Short mmCIF file of C-alpha atoms in Angstrom, two decimals:
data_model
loop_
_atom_site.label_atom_id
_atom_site.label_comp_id
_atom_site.label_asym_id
_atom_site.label_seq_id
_atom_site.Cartn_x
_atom_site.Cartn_y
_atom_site.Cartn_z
CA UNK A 27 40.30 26.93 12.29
CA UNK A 28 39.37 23.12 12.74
CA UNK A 29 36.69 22.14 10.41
CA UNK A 30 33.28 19.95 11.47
CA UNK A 31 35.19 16.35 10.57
CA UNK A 32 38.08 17.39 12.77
CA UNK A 33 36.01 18.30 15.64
CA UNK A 34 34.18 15.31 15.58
CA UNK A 35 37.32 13.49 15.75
CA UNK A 36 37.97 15.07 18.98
CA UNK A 37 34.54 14.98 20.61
CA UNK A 38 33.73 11.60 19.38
CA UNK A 39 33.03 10.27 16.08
CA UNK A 40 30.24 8.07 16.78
CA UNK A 41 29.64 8.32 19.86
CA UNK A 42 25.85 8.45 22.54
CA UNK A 43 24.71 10.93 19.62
CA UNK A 44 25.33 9.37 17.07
CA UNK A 45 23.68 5.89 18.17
CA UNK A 46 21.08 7.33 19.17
CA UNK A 47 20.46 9.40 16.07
CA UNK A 48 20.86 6.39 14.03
CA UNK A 49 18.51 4.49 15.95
CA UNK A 50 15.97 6.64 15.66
CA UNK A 51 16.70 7.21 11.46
CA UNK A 52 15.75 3.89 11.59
CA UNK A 53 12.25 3.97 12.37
CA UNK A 54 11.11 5.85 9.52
CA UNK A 55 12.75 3.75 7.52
CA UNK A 56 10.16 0.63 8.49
CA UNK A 57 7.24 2.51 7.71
CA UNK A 58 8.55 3.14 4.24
CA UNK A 59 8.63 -0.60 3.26
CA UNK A 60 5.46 -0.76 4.79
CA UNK A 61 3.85 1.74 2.03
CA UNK A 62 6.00 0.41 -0.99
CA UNK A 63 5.21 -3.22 -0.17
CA UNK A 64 1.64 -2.80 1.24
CA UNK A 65 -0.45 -3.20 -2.17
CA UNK A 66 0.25 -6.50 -1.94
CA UNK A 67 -1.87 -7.09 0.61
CA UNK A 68 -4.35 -4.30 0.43
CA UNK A 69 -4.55 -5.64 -3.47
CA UNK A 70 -4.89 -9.06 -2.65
CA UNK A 71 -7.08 -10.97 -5.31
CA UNK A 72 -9.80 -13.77 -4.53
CA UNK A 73 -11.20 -16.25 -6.93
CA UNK A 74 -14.80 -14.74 -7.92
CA UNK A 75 -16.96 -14.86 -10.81
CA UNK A 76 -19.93 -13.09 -12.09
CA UNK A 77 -22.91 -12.07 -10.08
CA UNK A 78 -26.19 -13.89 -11.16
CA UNK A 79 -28.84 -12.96 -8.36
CA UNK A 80 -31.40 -12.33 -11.69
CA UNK A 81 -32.11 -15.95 -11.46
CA UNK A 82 -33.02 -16.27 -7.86
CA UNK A 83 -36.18 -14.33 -8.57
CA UNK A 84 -37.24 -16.76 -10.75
CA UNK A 85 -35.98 -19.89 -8.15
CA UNK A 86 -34.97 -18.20 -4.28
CA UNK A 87 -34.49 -22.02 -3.51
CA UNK A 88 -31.11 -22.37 -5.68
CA UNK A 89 -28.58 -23.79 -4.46
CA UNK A 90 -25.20 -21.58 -5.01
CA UNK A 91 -23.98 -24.31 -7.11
CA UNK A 92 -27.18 -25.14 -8.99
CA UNK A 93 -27.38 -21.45 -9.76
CA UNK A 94 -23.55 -21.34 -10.85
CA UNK A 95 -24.56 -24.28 -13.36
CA UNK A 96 -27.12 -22.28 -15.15
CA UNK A 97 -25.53 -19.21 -15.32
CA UNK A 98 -22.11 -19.52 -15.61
CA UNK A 99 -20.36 -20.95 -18.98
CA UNK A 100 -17.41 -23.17 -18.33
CA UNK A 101 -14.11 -22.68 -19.68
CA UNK A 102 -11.95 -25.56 -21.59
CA UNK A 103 -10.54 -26.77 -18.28
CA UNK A 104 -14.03 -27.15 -16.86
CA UNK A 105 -13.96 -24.35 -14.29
CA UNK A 106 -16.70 -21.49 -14.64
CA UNK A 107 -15.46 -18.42 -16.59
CA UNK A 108 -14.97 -15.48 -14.04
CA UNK A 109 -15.63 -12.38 -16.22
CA UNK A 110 -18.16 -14.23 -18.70
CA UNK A 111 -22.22 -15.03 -17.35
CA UNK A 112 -25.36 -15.92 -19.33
CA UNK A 113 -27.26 -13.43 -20.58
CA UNK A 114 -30.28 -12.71 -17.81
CA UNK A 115 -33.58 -13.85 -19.89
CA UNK A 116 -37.03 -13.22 -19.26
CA UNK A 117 -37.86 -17.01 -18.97
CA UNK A 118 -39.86 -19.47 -16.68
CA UNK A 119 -37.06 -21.49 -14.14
CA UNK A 120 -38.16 -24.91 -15.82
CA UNK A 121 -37.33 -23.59 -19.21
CA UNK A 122 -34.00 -22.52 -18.25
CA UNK A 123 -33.12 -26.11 -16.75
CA UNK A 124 -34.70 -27.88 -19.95
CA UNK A 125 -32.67 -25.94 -22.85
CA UNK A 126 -30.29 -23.81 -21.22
CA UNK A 127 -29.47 -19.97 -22.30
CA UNK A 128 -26.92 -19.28 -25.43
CA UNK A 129 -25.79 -16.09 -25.29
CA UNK A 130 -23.36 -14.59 -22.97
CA UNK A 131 -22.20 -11.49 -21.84
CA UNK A 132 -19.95 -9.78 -19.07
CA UNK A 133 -20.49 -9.34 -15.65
CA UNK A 134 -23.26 -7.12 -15.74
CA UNK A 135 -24.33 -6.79 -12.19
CA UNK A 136 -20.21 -7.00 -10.57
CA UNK A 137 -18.51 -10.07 -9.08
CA UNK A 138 -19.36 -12.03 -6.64
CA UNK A 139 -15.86 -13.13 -4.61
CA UNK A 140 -15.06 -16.04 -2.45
CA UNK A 141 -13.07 -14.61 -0.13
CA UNK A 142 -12.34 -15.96 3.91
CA UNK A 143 -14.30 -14.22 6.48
CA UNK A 144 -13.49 -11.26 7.49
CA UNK A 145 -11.32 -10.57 4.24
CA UNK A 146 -11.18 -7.66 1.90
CA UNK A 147 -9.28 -5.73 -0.37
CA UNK A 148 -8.92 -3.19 -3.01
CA UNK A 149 -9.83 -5.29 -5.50
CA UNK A 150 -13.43 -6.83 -3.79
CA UNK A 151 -14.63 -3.61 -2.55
CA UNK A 152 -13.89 -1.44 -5.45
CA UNK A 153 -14.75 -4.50 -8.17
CA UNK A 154 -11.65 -4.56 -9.77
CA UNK A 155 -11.65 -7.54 -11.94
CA UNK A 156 -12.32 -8.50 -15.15
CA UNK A 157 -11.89 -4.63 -17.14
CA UNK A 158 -11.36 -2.88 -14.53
CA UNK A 159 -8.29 -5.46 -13.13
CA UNK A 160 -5.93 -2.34 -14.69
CA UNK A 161 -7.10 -0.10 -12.51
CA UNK A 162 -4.56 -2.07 -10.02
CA UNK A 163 -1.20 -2.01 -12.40
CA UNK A 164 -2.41 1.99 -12.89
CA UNK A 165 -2.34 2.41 -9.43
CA UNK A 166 0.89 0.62 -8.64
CA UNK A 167 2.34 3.22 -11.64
CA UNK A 168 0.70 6.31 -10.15
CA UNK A 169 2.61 5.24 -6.93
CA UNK A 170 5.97 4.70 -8.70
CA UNK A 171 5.36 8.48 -10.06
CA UNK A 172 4.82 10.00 -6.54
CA UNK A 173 8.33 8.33 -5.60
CA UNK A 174 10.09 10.16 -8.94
CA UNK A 175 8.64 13.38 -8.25
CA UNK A 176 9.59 13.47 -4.37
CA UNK A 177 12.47 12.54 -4.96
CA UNK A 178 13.18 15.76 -7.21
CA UNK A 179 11.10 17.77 -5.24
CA UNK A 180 12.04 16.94 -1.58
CA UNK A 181 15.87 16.05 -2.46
CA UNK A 182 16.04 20.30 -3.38
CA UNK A 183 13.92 20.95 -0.56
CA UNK A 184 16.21 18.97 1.65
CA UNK A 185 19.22 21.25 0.75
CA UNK A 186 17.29 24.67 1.03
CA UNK A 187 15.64 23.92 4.50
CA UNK A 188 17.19 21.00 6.18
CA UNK A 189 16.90 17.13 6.07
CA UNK A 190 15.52 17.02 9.87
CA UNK A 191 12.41 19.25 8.17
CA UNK A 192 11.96 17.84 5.10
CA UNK A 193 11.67 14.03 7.04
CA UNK A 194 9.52 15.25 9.11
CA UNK A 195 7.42 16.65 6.93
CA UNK A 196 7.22 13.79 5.18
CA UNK A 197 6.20 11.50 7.84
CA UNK A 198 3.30 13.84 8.45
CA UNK A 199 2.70 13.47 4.85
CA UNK A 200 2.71 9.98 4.94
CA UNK A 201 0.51 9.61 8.26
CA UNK A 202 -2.18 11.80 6.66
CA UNK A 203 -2.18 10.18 3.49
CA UNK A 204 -1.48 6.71 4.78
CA UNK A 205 -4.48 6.89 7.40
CA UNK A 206 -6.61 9.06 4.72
CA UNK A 207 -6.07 6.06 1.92
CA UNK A 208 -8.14 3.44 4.38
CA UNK A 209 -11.11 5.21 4.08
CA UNK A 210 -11.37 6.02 0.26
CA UNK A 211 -14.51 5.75 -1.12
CA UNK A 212 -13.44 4.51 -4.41
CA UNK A 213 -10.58 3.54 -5.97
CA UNK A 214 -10.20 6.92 -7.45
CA UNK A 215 -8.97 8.63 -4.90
CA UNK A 216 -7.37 5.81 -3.26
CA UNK A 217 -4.87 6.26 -6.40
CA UNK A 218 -4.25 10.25 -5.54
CA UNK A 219 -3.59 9.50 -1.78
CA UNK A 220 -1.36 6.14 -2.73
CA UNK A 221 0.60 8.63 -5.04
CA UNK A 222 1.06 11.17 -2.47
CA UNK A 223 2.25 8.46 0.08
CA UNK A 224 4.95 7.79 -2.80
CA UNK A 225 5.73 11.55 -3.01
CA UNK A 226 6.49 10.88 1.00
CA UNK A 227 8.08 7.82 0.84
CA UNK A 228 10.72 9.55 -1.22
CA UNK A 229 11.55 12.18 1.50
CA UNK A 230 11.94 9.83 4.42
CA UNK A 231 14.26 7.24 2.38
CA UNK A 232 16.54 10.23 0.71
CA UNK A 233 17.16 11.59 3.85
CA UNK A 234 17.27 9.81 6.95
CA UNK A 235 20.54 7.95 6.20
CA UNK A 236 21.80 10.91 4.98
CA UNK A 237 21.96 12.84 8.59
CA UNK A 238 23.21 9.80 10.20
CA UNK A 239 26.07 9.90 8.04
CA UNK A 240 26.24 14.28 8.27
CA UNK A 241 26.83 14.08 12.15
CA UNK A 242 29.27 11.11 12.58
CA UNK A 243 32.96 10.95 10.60
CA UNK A 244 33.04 9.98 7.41
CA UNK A 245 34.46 6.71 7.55
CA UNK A 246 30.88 5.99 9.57
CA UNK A 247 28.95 7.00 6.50
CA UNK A 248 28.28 3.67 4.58
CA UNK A 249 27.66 2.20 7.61
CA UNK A 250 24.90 4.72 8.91
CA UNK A 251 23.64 3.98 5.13
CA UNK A 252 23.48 0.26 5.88
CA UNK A 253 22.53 0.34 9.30
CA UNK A 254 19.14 2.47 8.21
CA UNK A 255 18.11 0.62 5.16
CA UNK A 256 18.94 -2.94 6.57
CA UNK A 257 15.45 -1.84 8.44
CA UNK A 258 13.43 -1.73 5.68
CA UNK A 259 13.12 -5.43 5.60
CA UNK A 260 12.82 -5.45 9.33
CA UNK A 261 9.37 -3.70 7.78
CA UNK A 262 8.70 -6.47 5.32
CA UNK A 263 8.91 -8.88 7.98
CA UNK A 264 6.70 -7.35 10.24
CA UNK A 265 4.05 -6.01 7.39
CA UNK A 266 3.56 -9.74 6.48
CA UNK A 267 2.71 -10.72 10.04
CA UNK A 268 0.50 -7.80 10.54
CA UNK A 269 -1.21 -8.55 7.10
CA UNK A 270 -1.42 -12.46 8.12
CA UNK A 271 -3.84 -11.18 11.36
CA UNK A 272 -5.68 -8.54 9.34
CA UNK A 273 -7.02 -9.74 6.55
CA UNK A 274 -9.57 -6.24 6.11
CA UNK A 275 -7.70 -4.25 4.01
CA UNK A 276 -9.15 -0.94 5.54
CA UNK A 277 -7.76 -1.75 9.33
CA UNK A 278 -4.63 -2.65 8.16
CA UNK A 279 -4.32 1.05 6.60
CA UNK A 280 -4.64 2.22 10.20
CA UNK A 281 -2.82 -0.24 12.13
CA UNK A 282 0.26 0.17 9.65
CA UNK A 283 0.00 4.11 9.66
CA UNK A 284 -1.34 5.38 12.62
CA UNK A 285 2.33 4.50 14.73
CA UNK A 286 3.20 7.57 12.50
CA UNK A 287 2.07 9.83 15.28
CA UNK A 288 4.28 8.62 18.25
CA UNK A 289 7.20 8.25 15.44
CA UNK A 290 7.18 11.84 15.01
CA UNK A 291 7.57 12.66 18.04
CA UNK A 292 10.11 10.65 18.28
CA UNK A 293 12.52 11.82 15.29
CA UNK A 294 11.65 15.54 16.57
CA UNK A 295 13.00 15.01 19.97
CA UNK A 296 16.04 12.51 18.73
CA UNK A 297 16.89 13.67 15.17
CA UNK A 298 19.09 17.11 15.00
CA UNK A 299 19.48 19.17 11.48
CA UNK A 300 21.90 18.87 9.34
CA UNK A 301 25.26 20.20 9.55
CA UNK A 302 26.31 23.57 9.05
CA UNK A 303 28.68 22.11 6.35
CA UNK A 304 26.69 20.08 3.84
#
């Protein structure tokens, strides 16, 4: 009896199907650079310092730099400190400008940011400078978790019930979390939904290659391999460009996940399971 490789031999060992199949295997494969890479961006950092509004109620006619220069120490190289203010006193305007304030302290009231127009991230909406700047290398960790643990979870799941249904439940996965991540309200659960994007990310890039390889002859398989994961910087091309025209970090969440929905259909109408063999 002629086994799977021989018959594909016969009927074509990458043939219509099998382009196809890999073509469409390589979709998923852009969104996953899009996740991994996409802190970059989302975490972008902005020069900023502390916020010292207490003084306008003593002066409302400040100028942002005259208010910068009696608040703000300076650092050796002459630039105000960005985590470090003068302590708020209780003190007339003129007294302030005569004999300055001594004491400092940190930035008691958040951080003011100079960022473009139109621009926002991770780090200016949920104040993460200063102590709470490792709140963004936790988060980056967290993520790097959620890709171990899919990958030990889904790669057994894969070989119970199929790599066509383990991708696509993965993609789901990552459109729900993906999408659900732009509207966090804090940084909090931003870091649960980033880690279960990981936990998807791990399913889509252990897989798809894989049934590329499973339904075309095996001398085919390293290049179905390459073929799929020479589109994951396809991805990084394209996440840059969309980043460069969306600087607000909360539309970019949806404009880089929210394809997931027609890519689904797509992978469930081109993809096929795996082979009766593996």
């Amino acid at each position: 009896m002629s086994n799977f490789g021989q018959i594909l031999k016969k009927i074509g060992a990458f043939g219509l199907f099998q382009k196809r199949l890999v073509a469409a295997l390589c979709i998923p494969i852009v969104f996953t650079a899009f996740d991994i890479i996409g802190q970059v961006f989302t975490g972008q950092s902005f020069p900023h310092h502390c916020n010292t509004d207490w003084i306008l109620k003593l002066g409302p006619n400040l100028t942002d730099e005259r208010q910068k220069n009696l608040t703000l120490p300076v650092n050796k190289a002459g630039k105000y400190e960005s985590c470090e203010m003068f302590s708020p006193v209780d003190l007339d305007l003129e007294i302030i400008e005569a004999y300055g304030i001594n004491t400092t302290t940190g930035c008691i009231n958040g951080s003011v940011f100079e960022a473009p127009k139109g621009a926002s991230s991770i780090v200016t909406e949920f104040n993460l400078v200063c102590d709470r700047s490792t709140l963004i290398e936790a988060s980056q960790s967290i993520y790097m978790a959620g890709l171990l643990i899919g990958s030990l979870v889904l790669g057994q799941m894969a070989d119970r019930f199929g790599r066509r249904f383990v991708v696509l439940l993965s993609l789901l996965l990552l459109l729900v979390f993906g999408v659900g991540a732009g509207f966090s309200p804090n940084i909090y659960v931003y870091i649960v939904l980033k880690f279960a994007c990981g936990f998807s990310v791990s399913g889509i890039v252990l897989n798809s290659s894989v049934i590329g390889g499973e339904w075309s002859d095996s001398s085919k398989f390293a290049f179905c391999t390459i073929i799929c994961h020479s589109t994951f910087s396809l991805g990084l091309m394209l996440l840059c460009g969309i980043a460069y025209l969306i600087p607000n970090w909360r539309i970019l969440q949806l404009v880089l996940y929210s394809p997931l929905v027609v890519v689904l259909g797509i992978f469930y109408w081109s993809a096929a399971s795996q082979t009766s063999w593996t």
